């Protein structure tokens, strides 16, 4: 079991070797039996660890010195296969590093491999991967959640203390909740999307999965900040790691925590009970619980599946058998080459999204669906703005139920989509949100609590998360 990223970095900066840390993590990655890891970078990781040791020996102090990190397979790693777990990108080797990956290396982290995910990050269970599903380390007959299921399972299983995920509609936070890890989706634009294989460009955000909020803060500090290669990226103006490390619970005093009534409907009793316990503990610690309302939140899932599919249909038009990956062997004409490659190599869920997205963007339906969804998105953003005049952070459950069984929702896409009901609002509004492990149900399945904060208020979000996490222990 890996130690925290903080303690590894402290040890390596203090003279322990990155090579040893990384070799141990590589052994754990090779022994993975959950299907969390889809690529192990054995040789390059040891080389990178040697470089870190040399930098430390030369006098540098590195925030992530020698910390082994796994990268979701839709985030480009130079000279490594990066496939978004799709057959259409089989064998694709990225010519460059994503900005987030490059920044991790600069901070002294060592990339040890890639993690499993739903194909093109479309899913909530990590079952649509071309490599097969990821199992939940807490219950091997259950899903790890998705789409960053491999990253969540790898951290939960202790292979590495940190993994990067991507979150378009909950894909970091939902698997974090299912596996019992911490998962942070930063503000839209906080982390550069350069090198992230695009799904829904107005929603996508890269973020860390970690054992606890302090490690998430450490990772975010390394990867955040403006990037000339992503025009939607914003300047890095916060010290994420400063927030209340010493006496975390004291950071809760006076904090106004918003809760809203619809979060109690349709939520499994064990999760509702954990949420109630959290509110009581927060009250005892000096936080103020206030009731808020997000009247348009009930439209979030519908709104998301119009906007995200529209953007996905557009983004995925680049996979044509010519620019990236393999091509169909049976095509006689150029048109056939395009259509057969796509037909043979995209999975069912991806095809469903492309068809839906093409429909909502088509001339006769654009106003009725895509434009209307953008209007609803605007109303939801206003709901959040109003809510945040009355509270500092919003607290609720991350998911309505704990991890479901493998295969249980594969034939019912609507049920699958509904497992993101609480996480999607943060993507539509572009605000930061975090899932924090907060105990288990009677079957020992992990339960996650969801914290949301206003745009660019990651410091406040992490302060609340560290405080809440201190109350759990
Ligand atoms: N489960 C959602 C979907 O399938 C969210 C995916 C994501 O955040 N990448 O679209």
Short mmCIF file of C-alpha atoms and ligand atoms in Angstrom, two decimals:
data_model
loop_
_atom_site.label_atom_id
_atom_site.label_comp_id
_atom_site.label_asym_id
_atom_site.label_seq_id
_atom_site.Cartn_x
_atom_site.Cartn_y
_atom_site.Cartn_z
CA UNK A 1 0.00 0.00 0.00
CA UNK A 2 1.39 3.33 -1.05
CA UNK A 3 2.02 6.09 1.49
CA UNK A 4 0.56 9.55 0.98
CA UNK A 5 2.07 11.75 -1.70
CA UNK A 6 3.09 14.21 1.03
CA UNK A 7 5.12 11.68 2.95
CA UNK A 8 6.79 10.26 -0.18
CA UNK A 9 7.80 13.76 -1.32
CA UNK A 10 9.11 14.62 2.16
CA UNK A 11 11.13 11.38 2.29
CA UNK A 12 12.62 11.80 -1.19
CA UNK A 13 13.45 15.46 -0.59
CA UNK A 14 15.10 14.29 2.64
CA UNK A 15 17.35 11.68 1.03
CA UNK A 16 15.26 8.55 0.35
CA UNK A 17 15.44 7.54 -3.30
CA UNK A 18 12.72 8.09 -5.88
CA UNK A 19 13.95 4.94 -7.66
CA UNK A 20 12.97 2.79 -4.69
CA UNK A 21 9.54 4.42 -4.31
CA UNK A 22 8.84 4.05 -8.01
CA UNK A 23 10.09 0.46 -8.25
CA UNK A 24 7.71 -0.51 -5.44
CA UNK A 25 4.80 1.24 -7.17
CA UNK A 26 5.63 -0.47 -10.46
CA UNK A 27 5.49 -3.85 -8.69
CA UNK A 28 2.07 -2.98 -7.32
CA UNK A 29 0.90 -1.83 -10.77
CA UNK A 30 2.05 -5.11 -12.37
CA UNK A 31 0.23 -7.09 -9.68
CA UNK A 32 -3.04 -5.16 -10.20
CA UNK A 33 -5.95 -7.59 -10.43
CA UNK A 34 -8.77 -5.04 -10.59
CA UNK A 35 -8.24 -3.99 -14.22
CA UNK A 36 -7.36 -0.49 -13.07
CA UNK A 37 -4.04 -0.18 -14.92
CA UNK A 38 -3.91 -0.49 -18.72
CA UNK A 39 -0.27 0.47 -19.31
CA UNK A 40 2.78 0.12 -17.07
CA UNK A 41 5.71 2.39 -17.98
CA UNK A 42 8.35 0.20 -16.34
CA UNK A 43 11.54 1.45 -18.04
CA UNK A 44 10.70 5.12 -18.52
CA UNK A 45 9.47 5.40 -14.92
CA UNK A 46 12.78 4.18 -13.51
CA UNK A 47 14.66 6.60 -15.80
CA UNK A 48 12.43 9.46 -14.66
CA UNK A 49 12.96 8.48 -11.02
CA UNK A 50 16.74 8.63 -11.54
CA UNK A 51 16.35 12.14 -12.95
CA UNK A 52 14.37 13.15 -9.85
CA UNK A 53 17.07 11.72 -7.58
CA UNK A 54 19.69 13.69 -9.50
CA UNK A 55 17.66 16.91 -9.21
CA UNK A 56 17.25 16.47 -5.45
CA UNK A 57 20.95 15.61 -5.08
CA UNK A 58 21.73 18.86 -6.94
CA UNK A 59 19.85 20.81 -4.27
CA UNK A 60 16.31 21.15 -5.64
CA UNK A 61 13.30 20.69 -3.35
CA UNK A 62 10.43 19.30 -5.41
CA UNK A 63 6.78 19.41 -4.25
CA UNK A 64 6.07 15.93 -5.64
CA UNK A 65 9.58 14.46 -5.40
CA UNK A 66 9.47 10.79 -6.40
CA UNK A 67 5.67 10.51 -6.14
CA UNK A 68 4.41 7.75 -8.45
CA UNK A 69 1.40 8.95 -10.45
CA UNK A 70 -0.97 7.16 -12.82
CA UNK A 71 -2.61 9.00 -15.71
CA UNK A 72 -6.07 8.37 -17.13
CA UNK A 73 -5.72 6.96 -20.64
CA UNK A 74 -7.30 10.05 -22.28
CA UNK A 75 -4.48 12.37 -21.13
CA UNK A 76 -1.55 12.37 -23.53
CA UNK A 77 1.82 11.06 -22.38
CA UNK A 78 4.72 11.60 -24.75
CA UNK A 79 5.91 8.51 -26.64
CA UNK A 80 3.31 6.37 -24.86
CA UNK A 81 0.16 4.78 -26.23
CA UNK A 82 -2.79 6.97 -25.29
CA UNK A 83 -6.07 5.48 -26.49
CA UNK A 84 -8.97 6.82 -24.37
CA UNK A 85 -9.62 3.06 -24.07
CA UNK A 86 -11.09 3.03 -27.59
CA UNK A 87 -10.26 0.64 -30.44
CA UNK A 88 -10.28 3.63 -32.79
CA UNK A 89 -7.06 4.84 -31.14
CA UNK A 90 -5.49 1.37 -30.83
CA UNK A 91 -1.72 1.76 -30.90
CA UNK A 92 -1.82 5.58 -31.08
CA UNK A 93 1.39 6.98 -29.61
CA UNK A 94 1.15 10.57 -28.42
CA UNK A 95 3.87 12.85 -29.78
CA UNK A 96 3.63 15.20 -26.78
CA UNK A 97 2.78 15.46 -23.07
CA UNK A 98 -0.44 17.07 -21.87
CA UNK A 99 0.34 20.25 -19.94
CA UNK A 100 -0.85 18.61 -16.71
CA UNK A 101 1.55 15.69 -17.26
CA UNK A 102 4.43 18.00 -18.11
CA UNK A 103 3.76 19.99 -14.91
CA UNK A 104 3.66 16.83 -12.80
CA UNK A 105 7.10 15.88 -14.12
CA UNK A 106 8.41 19.39 -13.42
CA UNK A 107 7.15 19.05 -9.83
CA UNK A 108 9.14 15.80 -9.44
CA UNK A 109 6.34 13.27 -9.93
CA UNK A 110 7.03 10.08 -11.91
CA UNK A 111 4.45 8.75 -14.38
CA UNK A 112 4.20 4.99 -13.85
CA UNK A 113 1.42 4.15 -16.31
CA UNK A 114 -2.12 4.70 -17.58
CA UNK A 115 -5.46 3.87 -16.03
CA UNK A 116 -8.63 2.33 -17.39
CA UNK A 117 -11.73 4.35 -18.27
CA UNK A 118 -14.99 4.21 -20.14
CA UNK A 119 -14.37 4.61 -23.87
CA UNK A 120 -13.75 8.33 -24.55
CA UNK A 121 -14.85 9.02 -20.93
CA UNK A 122 -18.48 8.28 -21.84
CA UNK A 123 -19.91 6.26 -19.02
CA UNK A 124 -20.36 5.91 -15.28
CA UNK A 125 -19.05 2.43 -14.66
CA UNK A 126 -15.71 1.89 -16.41
CA UNK A 127 -17.28 -1.02 -18.30
CA UNK A 128 -17.15 0.31 -21.88
CA UNK A 129 -13.34 0.26 -22.07
CA UNK A 130 -11.81 -1.73 -24.93
CA UNK A 131 -9.57 -3.31 -22.26
CA UNK A 132 -12.50 -4.66 -20.23
CA UNK A 133 -13.97 -3.36 -16.96
CA UNK A 134 -12.31 -2.22 -13.74
CA UNK A 135 -13.48 -3.92 -10.56
CA UNK A 136 -14.10 -2.03 -7.36
CA UNK A 137 -11.30 -2.84 -4.87
CA UNK A 138 -13.85 -2.64 -2.03
CA UNK A 139 -16.16 -5.20 -3.69
CA UNK A 140 -14.84 -7.04 -6.76
CA UNK A 141 -18.33 -7.89 -8.07
CA UNK A 142 -19.12 -4.18 -8.26
CA UNK A 143 -18.13 -1.42 -10.67
CA UNK A 144 -15.44 1.11 -9.83
CA UNK A 145 -17.59 3.89 -11.26
CA UNK A 146 -16.69 5.98 -14.23
CA UNK A 147 -15.42 7.19 -16.33
CA UNK A 148 -12.15 7.56 -14.33
CA UNK A 149 -12.77 4.18 -12.67
CA UNK A 150 -9.21 2.95 -13.19
CA UNK A 151 -7.73 6.02 -11.50
CA UNK A 152 -10.08 5.71 -8.51
CA UNK A 153 -9.53 1.97 -8.13
CA UNK A 154 -5.74 2.31 -8.45
CA UNK A 155 -5.61 4.90 -5.66
CA UNK A 156 -8.06 2.94 -3.51
CA UNK A 157 -6.00 -0.23 -3.99
CA UNK A 158 -2.87 1.65 -2.95
CA UNK A 159 -0.99 1.23 -6.24
CA UNK A 160 -0.12 4.94 -6.33
CA UNK A 161 -1.11 7.80 -4.02
CA UNK A 162 -2.17 10.01 -6.90
CA UNK A 163 -3.83 9.58 -10.28
CA UNK A 164 -5.14 12.07 -12.79
CA UNK A 165 -8.71 11.78 -14.01
CA UNK A 166 -10.98 13.89 -16.17
CA UNK A 167 -14.45 15.09 -15.26
CA UNK A 168 -17.04 16.16 -17.83
CA UNK A 169 -20.13 15.26 -15.82
CA UNK A 170 -18.84 13.64 -12.64
CA UNK A 171 -16.18 11.28 -13.96
CA UNK A 172 -13.67 12.04 -11.21
CA UNK A 173 -16.09 12.39 -8.31
CA UNK A 174 -18.48 9.48 -8.92
CA UNK A 175 -15.74 6.81 -9.12
CA UNK A 176 -13.99 8.45 -6.15
CA UNK A 177 -17.20 8.02 -4.14
CA UNK A 178 -17.65 4.41 -5.32
CA UNK A 179 -14.08 3.40 -4.46
CA UNK A 180 -13.62 5.42 -1.25
CA UNK A 181 -11.05 7.94 -2.46
CA UNK A 182 -10.97 11.71 -2.72
CA UNK A 183 -11.69 13.16 -6.19
CA UNK A 184 -11.41 16.82 -7.14
CA UNK A 185 -12.83 18.53 -10.21
CA UNK A 186 -11.28 21.99 -10.34
CA UNK A 187 -12.93 25.15 -11.71
CA UNK A 188 -13.35 25.02 -15.50
CA UNK A 189 -10.09 26.49 -16.81
CA UNK A 190 -8.08 25.96 -13.61
CA UNK A 191 -6.11 23.11 -15.22
CA UNK A 192 -5.10 23.29 -18.87
CA UNK A 193 -6.96 20.90 -21.17
CA UNK A 194 -4.06 20.82 -23.62
CA UNK A 195 -3.41 17.15 -24.31
CA UNK A 196 -6.71 15.93 -22.86
CA UNK A 197 -8.59 13.97 -25.52
CA UNK A 198 -11.67 16.16 -25.92
CA UNK A 199 -15.16 14.93 -25.03
CA UNK A 200 -17.33 17.95 -24.11
CA UNK A 201 -15.00 20.91 -24.46
CA UNK A 202 -17.11 23.36 -22.43
CA UNK A 203 -17.33 20.86 -19.55
CA UNK A 204 -14.07 18.87 -19.50
CA UNK A 205 -11.62 19.39 -16.65
CA UNK A 206 -8.57 17.41 -15.46
CA UNK A 207 -8.19 16.80 -11.73
CA UNK A 208 -6.59 14.55 -9.11
CA UNK A 209 -7.79 11.38 -7.38
CA UNK A 210 -6.04 10.93 -4.07
CA UNK A 211 -6.36 9.38 -0.65
CA UNK A 212 -7.22 12.68 1.05
CA UNK A 213 -7.84 16.39 0.34
CA UNK A 214 -4.31 17.41 1.38
CA UNK A 215 -2.79 15.25 -1.38
CA UNK A 216 -5.39 16.59 -3.82
CA UNK A 217 -4.28 20.14 -2.92
CA UNK A 218 -0.63 19.22 -3.46
CA UNK A 219 -1.38 17.80 -6.90
CA UNK A 220 -3.65 20.68 -7.90
CA UNK A 221 -0.97 23.21 -6.97
CA UNK A 222 1.40 21.41 -9.35
CA UNK A 223 -0.91 21.14 -12.36
CA UNK A 224 -3.01 24.35 -12.15
CA UNK A 225 -2.39 27.62 -13.90
CA UNK A 226 -2.68 29.50 -17.14
CA UNK A 227 -1.35 27.82 -20.27
CA UNK A 228 -0.90 29.61 -23.60
CA UNK A 229 -1.93 26.35 -25.32
CA UNK A 230 -5.41 26.41 -23.75
CA UNK A 231 -7.18 29.74 -24.19
CA UNK A 232 -9.81 28.79 -21.59
CA UNK A 233 -7.18 28.36 -18.85
CA UNK A 234 -7.12 30.90 -16.02
CA UNK A 235 -4.19 32.34 -14.01
CA UNK A 236 -3.08 30.46 -10.93
CA UNK A 237 -3.65 32.85 -8.06
CA UNK A 238 -4.26 30.68 -5.02
CA UNK A 239 -2.15 28.84 -2.53
CA UNK A 240 -4.15 25.62 -2.44
CA UNK A 241 -1.93 23.89 0.05
CA UNK A 242 -2.10 26.56 2.75
CA UNK A 243 -5.67 25.80 3.78
CA UNK A 244 -5.76 24.72 7.40
CA UNK A 245 -3.31 21.85 7.44
CA UNK A 246 -2.55 22.16 11.14
CA UNK A 247 -5.93 22.24 12.78
CA UNK A 248 -8.23 21.29 9.92
CA UNK A 249 -11.43 21.22 11.97
CA UNK A 250 -10.82 24.81 13.14
CA UNK A 251 -11.15 25.89 9.50
CA UNK A 252 -14.83 24.98 9.68
CA UNK A 253 -15.71 27.61 12.29
CA UNK A 254 -18.12 30.15 10.84
CA UNK A 255 -18.23 28.40 7.44
CA UNK A 256 -21.74 28.52 5.96
CA UNK A 257 -22.62 25.11 4.52
CA UNK A 258 -25.55 25.04 2.09
CA UNK A 259 -27.70 21.93 1.88
CA UNK A 260 -30.74 21.55 -0.29
CA UNK A 261 -33.85 19.49 0.22
CA UNK A 262 -33.92 17.69 -3.16
CA UNK A 263 -30.71 15.96 -2.12
CA UNK A 264 -32.75 13.95 0.33
CA UNK A 265 -35.08 12.55 -2.31
CA UNK A 266 -34.25 9.27 -3.99
CA UNK A 267 -31.06 8.87 -1.99
CA UNK A 268 -30.38 5.50 -0.37
CA UNK A 269 -31.03 5.64 3.39
CA UNK A 270 -27.43 4.78 4.33
CA UNK A 271 -26.16 7.73 2.28
CA UNK A 272 -28.83 10.07 3.67
CA UNK A 273 -27.80 8.98 7.18
CA UNK A 274 -24.12 9.69 6.50
CA UNK A 275 -25.03 13.13 5.13
CA UNK A 276 -27.11 13.88 8.23
CA UNK A 277 -24.21 12.75 10.44
CA UNK A 278 -21.87 15.07 8.51
CA UNK A 279 -24.23 18.03 9.00
CA UNK A 280 -24.46 17.31 12.73
CA UNK A 281 -20.68 17.04 13.06
CA UNK A 282 -20.18 20.24 11.07
CA UNK A 283 -22.66 22.04 13.31
CA UNK A 284 -20.76 20.83 16.38
CA UNK A 285 -17.51 22.10 14.84
CA UNK A 286 -18.94 25.61 14.54
CA UNK A 287 -20.12 25.60 10.92
CA UNK A 288 -23.52 27.00 10.10
CA UNK A 289 -25.92 24.81 8.08
CA UNK A 290 -28.18 26.82 5.79
CA UNK A 291 -30.96 25.57 3.52
CA UNK A 292 -30.54 26.65 -0.08
CA UNK A 293 -32.34 25.87 -3.30
CA UNK A 294 -31.18 25.24 -6.85
CA UNK A 295 -34.54 25.26 -8.62
CA UNK A 296 -33.19 24.28 -12.05
CA UNK A 297 -30.93 21.47 -10.84
CA UNK A 298 -33.62 18.95 -11.74
CA UNK A 299 -32.97 19.74 -15.42
CA UNK A 300 -29.20 19.25 -15.14
CA UNK A 301 -29.03 15.67 -16.42
CA UNK A 302 -31.25 16.39 -19.44
CA UNK A 303 -29.38 19.59 -20.18
CA UNK A 304 -26.00 17.85 -19.88
CA UNK A 305 -26.90 15.01 -22.24
CA UNK A 306 -27.80 17.53 -24.93
CA UNK A 307 -24.71 19.74 -24.53
CA UNK A 308 -22.20 16.94 -23.88
CA UNK A 309 -23.40 14.79 -26.79
CA UNK A 310 -23.45 17.77 -29.16
CA UNK A 311 -19.88 18.65 -28.26
CA UNK A 312 -18.82 15.00 -28.38
CA UNK A 313 -20.26 14.49 -31.87
CA UNK A 314 -18.28 17.47 -33.04
CA UNK A 315 -15.05 16.51 -31.23
CA UNK A 316 -15.15 12.88 -32.34
CA UNK A 317 -15.56 13.76 -36.03
CA UNK A 318 -11.74 13.90 -36.18
CA UNK A 319 -11.48 10.10 -35.88
CA UNK A 320 -11.72 9.15 -39.53
CA UNK A 321 -9.15 6.39 -40.01
CA UNK A 322 -6.75 8.87 -41.58
CA UNK A 323 -5.45 11.22 -38.91
CA UNK A 324 -5.22 8.88 -35.92
CA UNK A 325 -5.11 5.16 -35.22
CA UNK A 326 -5.80 2.23 -37.53
CA UNK A 327 -8.17 2.23 -40.53
CA UNK A 328 -10.70 -0.21 -41.92
CA UNK A 329 -9.18 -2.87 -44.18
CA UNK A 330 -12.34 -3.43 -46.17
CA UNK A 331 -13.03 0.03 -47.62
CA UNK A 332 -13.06 0.60 -51.39
CA UNK A 333 -13.74 4.35 -51.40
CA UNK A 334 -12.80 7.29 -49.18
CA UNK A 335 -16.35 7.60 -47.82
CA UNK A 336 -16.34 3.91 -46.99
CA UNK A 337 -12.99 4.31 -45.27
CA UNK A 338 -14.45 6.94 -42.95
CA UNK A 339 -17.69 5.16 -42.19
CA UNK A 340 -16.31 1.64 -41.88
CA UNK A 341 -13.43 2.70 -39.63
CA UNK A 342 -15.89 4.48 -37.35
CA UNK A 343 -18.42 1.66 -37.47
CA UNK A 344 -15.84 -1.03 -36.77
CA UNK A 345 -13.93 0.77 -34.04
CA UNK A 346 -16.29 2.94 -31.98
CA UNK A 347 -18.21 1.13 -29.22
CA UNK A 348 -21.99 1.19 -28.77
CA UNK A 349 -22.13 3.97 -26.16
CA UNK A 350 -19.86 6.23 -28.19
CA UNK A 351 -22.03 5.67 -31.27
CA UNK A 352 -25.13 6.47 -29.22
CA UNK A 353 -23.57 9.79 -28.14
CA UNK A 354 -22.48 10.69 -31.69
CA UNK A 355 -25.96 9.98 -33.05
CA UNK A 356 -27.70 11.93 -30.28
CA UNK A 357 -25.23 14.81 -30.57
CA UNK A 358 -25.57 15.01 -34.35
CA UNK A 359 -29.35 15.11 -33.94
CA UNK A 360 -29.39 17.93 -31.36
CA UNK A 361 -27.02 20.00 -33.50
CA UNK A 362 -28.82 19.42 -36.80
CA UNK A 363 -30.39 22.41 -38.54
CA UNK A 364 -34.04 21.69 -37.69
CA UNK A 365 -33.42 20.78 -34.03
CA UNK A 366 -30.60 23.07 -32.92
CA UNK A 367 -32.91 25.73 -31.43
CA UNK A 368 -35.22 23.24 -29.76
CA UNK A 369 -32.46 21.23 -28.10
CA UNK A 370 -28.93 22.60 -28.05
CA UNK A 371 -29.85 26.27 -27.71
CA UNK A 372 -32.56 25.49 -25.18
CA UNK A 373 -30.10 23.44 -23.13
CA UNK A 374 -27.66 26.36 -23.14
CA UNK A 375 -30.45 28.59 -21.79
CA UNK A 376 -31.21 26.13 -19.01
CA UNK A 377 -27.49 25.96 -18.24
CA UNK A 378 -27.53 29.71 -17.81
CA UNK A 379 -30.45 29.49 -15.37
CA UNK A 380 -28.60 26.86 -13.36
CA UNK A 381 -25.50 29.10 -13.22
CA UNK A 382 -27.71 31.86 -11.82
CA UNK A 383 -29.14 29.43 -9.24
CA UNK A 384 -25.61 28.70 -8.04
CA UNK A 385 -24.72 32.40 -7.93
CA UNK A 386 -27.79 33.08 -5.75
CA UNK A 387 -27.06 30.08 -3.53
CA UNK A 388 -23.48 31.23 -2.98
CA UNK A 389 -24.69 34.58 -1.62
CA UNK A 390 -26.14 32.58 1.29
CA UNK A 391 -23.48 29.91 1.79
CA UNK A 392 -19.75 29.38 1.29
CA UNK A 393 -19.87 25.76 0.12
CA UNK A 394 -22.66 23.36 -0.80
CA UNK A 395 -22.75 19.88 0.74
CA UNK A 396 -24.66 16.85 -0.51
CA UNK A 397 -24.20 13.21 -1.45
CA UNK A 398 -21.94 12.50 -4.46
CA UNK A 399 -24.20 9.71 -5.71
CA UNK A 400 -27.74 8.54 -4.89
CA UNK A 401 -26.49 4.98 -4.25
CA UNK A 402 -23.18 3.19 -3.64
CA UNK A 403 -21.36 1.17 -6.34
CA UNK A 404 -23.70 -1.05 -8.35
CA UNK A 405 -22.96 -4.56 -9.62
CA UNK A 406 -20.94 -5.16 -12.78
CA UNK A 407 -23.34 -5.43 -15.73
CA UNK A 408 -26.32 -4.14 -13.75
CA UNK A 409 -26.87 -0.95 -15.76
CA UNK A 410 -25.15 -1.75 -19.05
CA UNK A 411 -28.42 -2.36 -20.92
CA UNK A 412 -30.16 0.66 -19.43
CA UNK A 413 -28.36 3.86 -20.45
CA UNK A 414 -30.89 6.12 -18.69
CA UNK A 415 -30.30 4.44 -15.33
CA UNK A 416 -26.56 4.72 -15.97
CA UNK A 417 -26.90 8.45 -16.76
CA UNK A 418 -28.86 9.04 -13.54
CA UNK A 419 -25.94 7.99 -11.36
CA UNK A 420 -24.46 11.42 -12.24
CA UNK A 421 -27.49 13.34 -11.07
CA UNK A 422 -25.66 15.19 -8.27
CA UNK A 423 -22.32 15.77 -9.99
CA UNK A 424 -23.33 17.23 -13.36
CA UNK A 425 -24.42 20.67 -12.05
CA UNK A 426 -20.82 21.60 -11.17
CA UNK A 427 -19.68 20.92 -14.74
CA UNK A 428 -22.51 22.95 -16.26
CA UNK A 429 -21.70 25.86 -13.91
CA UNK A 430 -17.91 25.42 -14.23
CA UNK A 431 -17.45 25.42 -10.45
CA UNK A 432 -14.98 23.34 -8.41
CA UNK A 433 -16.33 20.27 -6.60
CA UNK A 434 -14.88 17.41 -4.60
CA UNK A 435 -15.98 13.99 -3.43
CA UNK A 436 -14.75 13.03 0.01
CA UNK A 437 -14.89 9.46 1.40
CA UNK A 438 -17.20 9.51 4.41
CA UNK A 439 -17.62 5.99 5.72
CA UNK A 440 -19.40 2.98 4.30
CA UNK A 441 -22.86 1.41 4.24
CA UNK A 442 -23.82 -1.85 5.99
CA UNK A 443 -22.17 -3.86 3.16
CA UNK A 444 -18.90 -1.96 3.58
CA UNK A 445 -19.41 -0.10 0.29
CA UNK A 446 -17.78 3.34 0.35
CA UNK A 447 -19.94 6.47 0.57
CA UNK A 448 -18.85 9.85 -0.78
CA UNK A 449 -19.93 13.33 0.23
CA UNK A 450 -19.94 16.08 -2.37
CA UNK A 451 -18.71 19.61 -1.72
CA UNK A 452 -19.14 22.43 -4.24
CA UNK A 453 -17.72 25.97 -4.09
CA UNK A 454 -17.92 29.09 -6.30
CA UNK A 455 -15.67 29.40 -9.32
CA UNK A 456 -11.97 29.70 -8.41
CA UNK A 457 -12.67 29.07 -4.70
CA UNK A 458 -10.68 25.82 -4.53
CA UNK A 459 -8.94 27.10 -1.39
CA UNK A 460 -12.30 27.30 0.38
CA UNK A 461 -13.40 23.95 -1.05
CA UNK A 462 -10.23 22.27 0.20
CA UNK A 463 -10.47 23.94 3.59
CA UNK A 464 -13.99 22.56 3.99
CA UNK A 465 -12.91 19.14 2.74
CA UNK A 466 -9.90 18.96 5.09
CA UNK A 467 -12.12 20.02 7.97
CA UNK A 468 -14.80 17.49 7.19
CA UNK A 469 -12.24 14.79 6.73
CA UNK A 470 -10.74 15.59 10.14
CA UNK A 471 -14.20 15.12 11.67
CA UNK A 472 -14.46 11.66 10.11
CA UNK A 473 -11.32 10.41 11.78
N1 LIG B 1 -21.02 9.69 -16.84
C1 LIG B 1 -21.08 10.91 -17.59
C2 LIG B 1 -21.16 10.61 -19.05
O1 LIG B 1 -21.20 9.48 -19.40
C3 LIG B 1 -19.91 11.75 -17.25
C4 LIG B 1 -18.68 11.37 -17.96
C5 LIG B 1 -17.50 12.24 -17.62
O2 LIG B 1 -17.53 13.03 -16.68
N2 LIG B 1 -16.47 12.11 -18.43
O3 LIG B 1 -21.20 11.49 -19.88
#
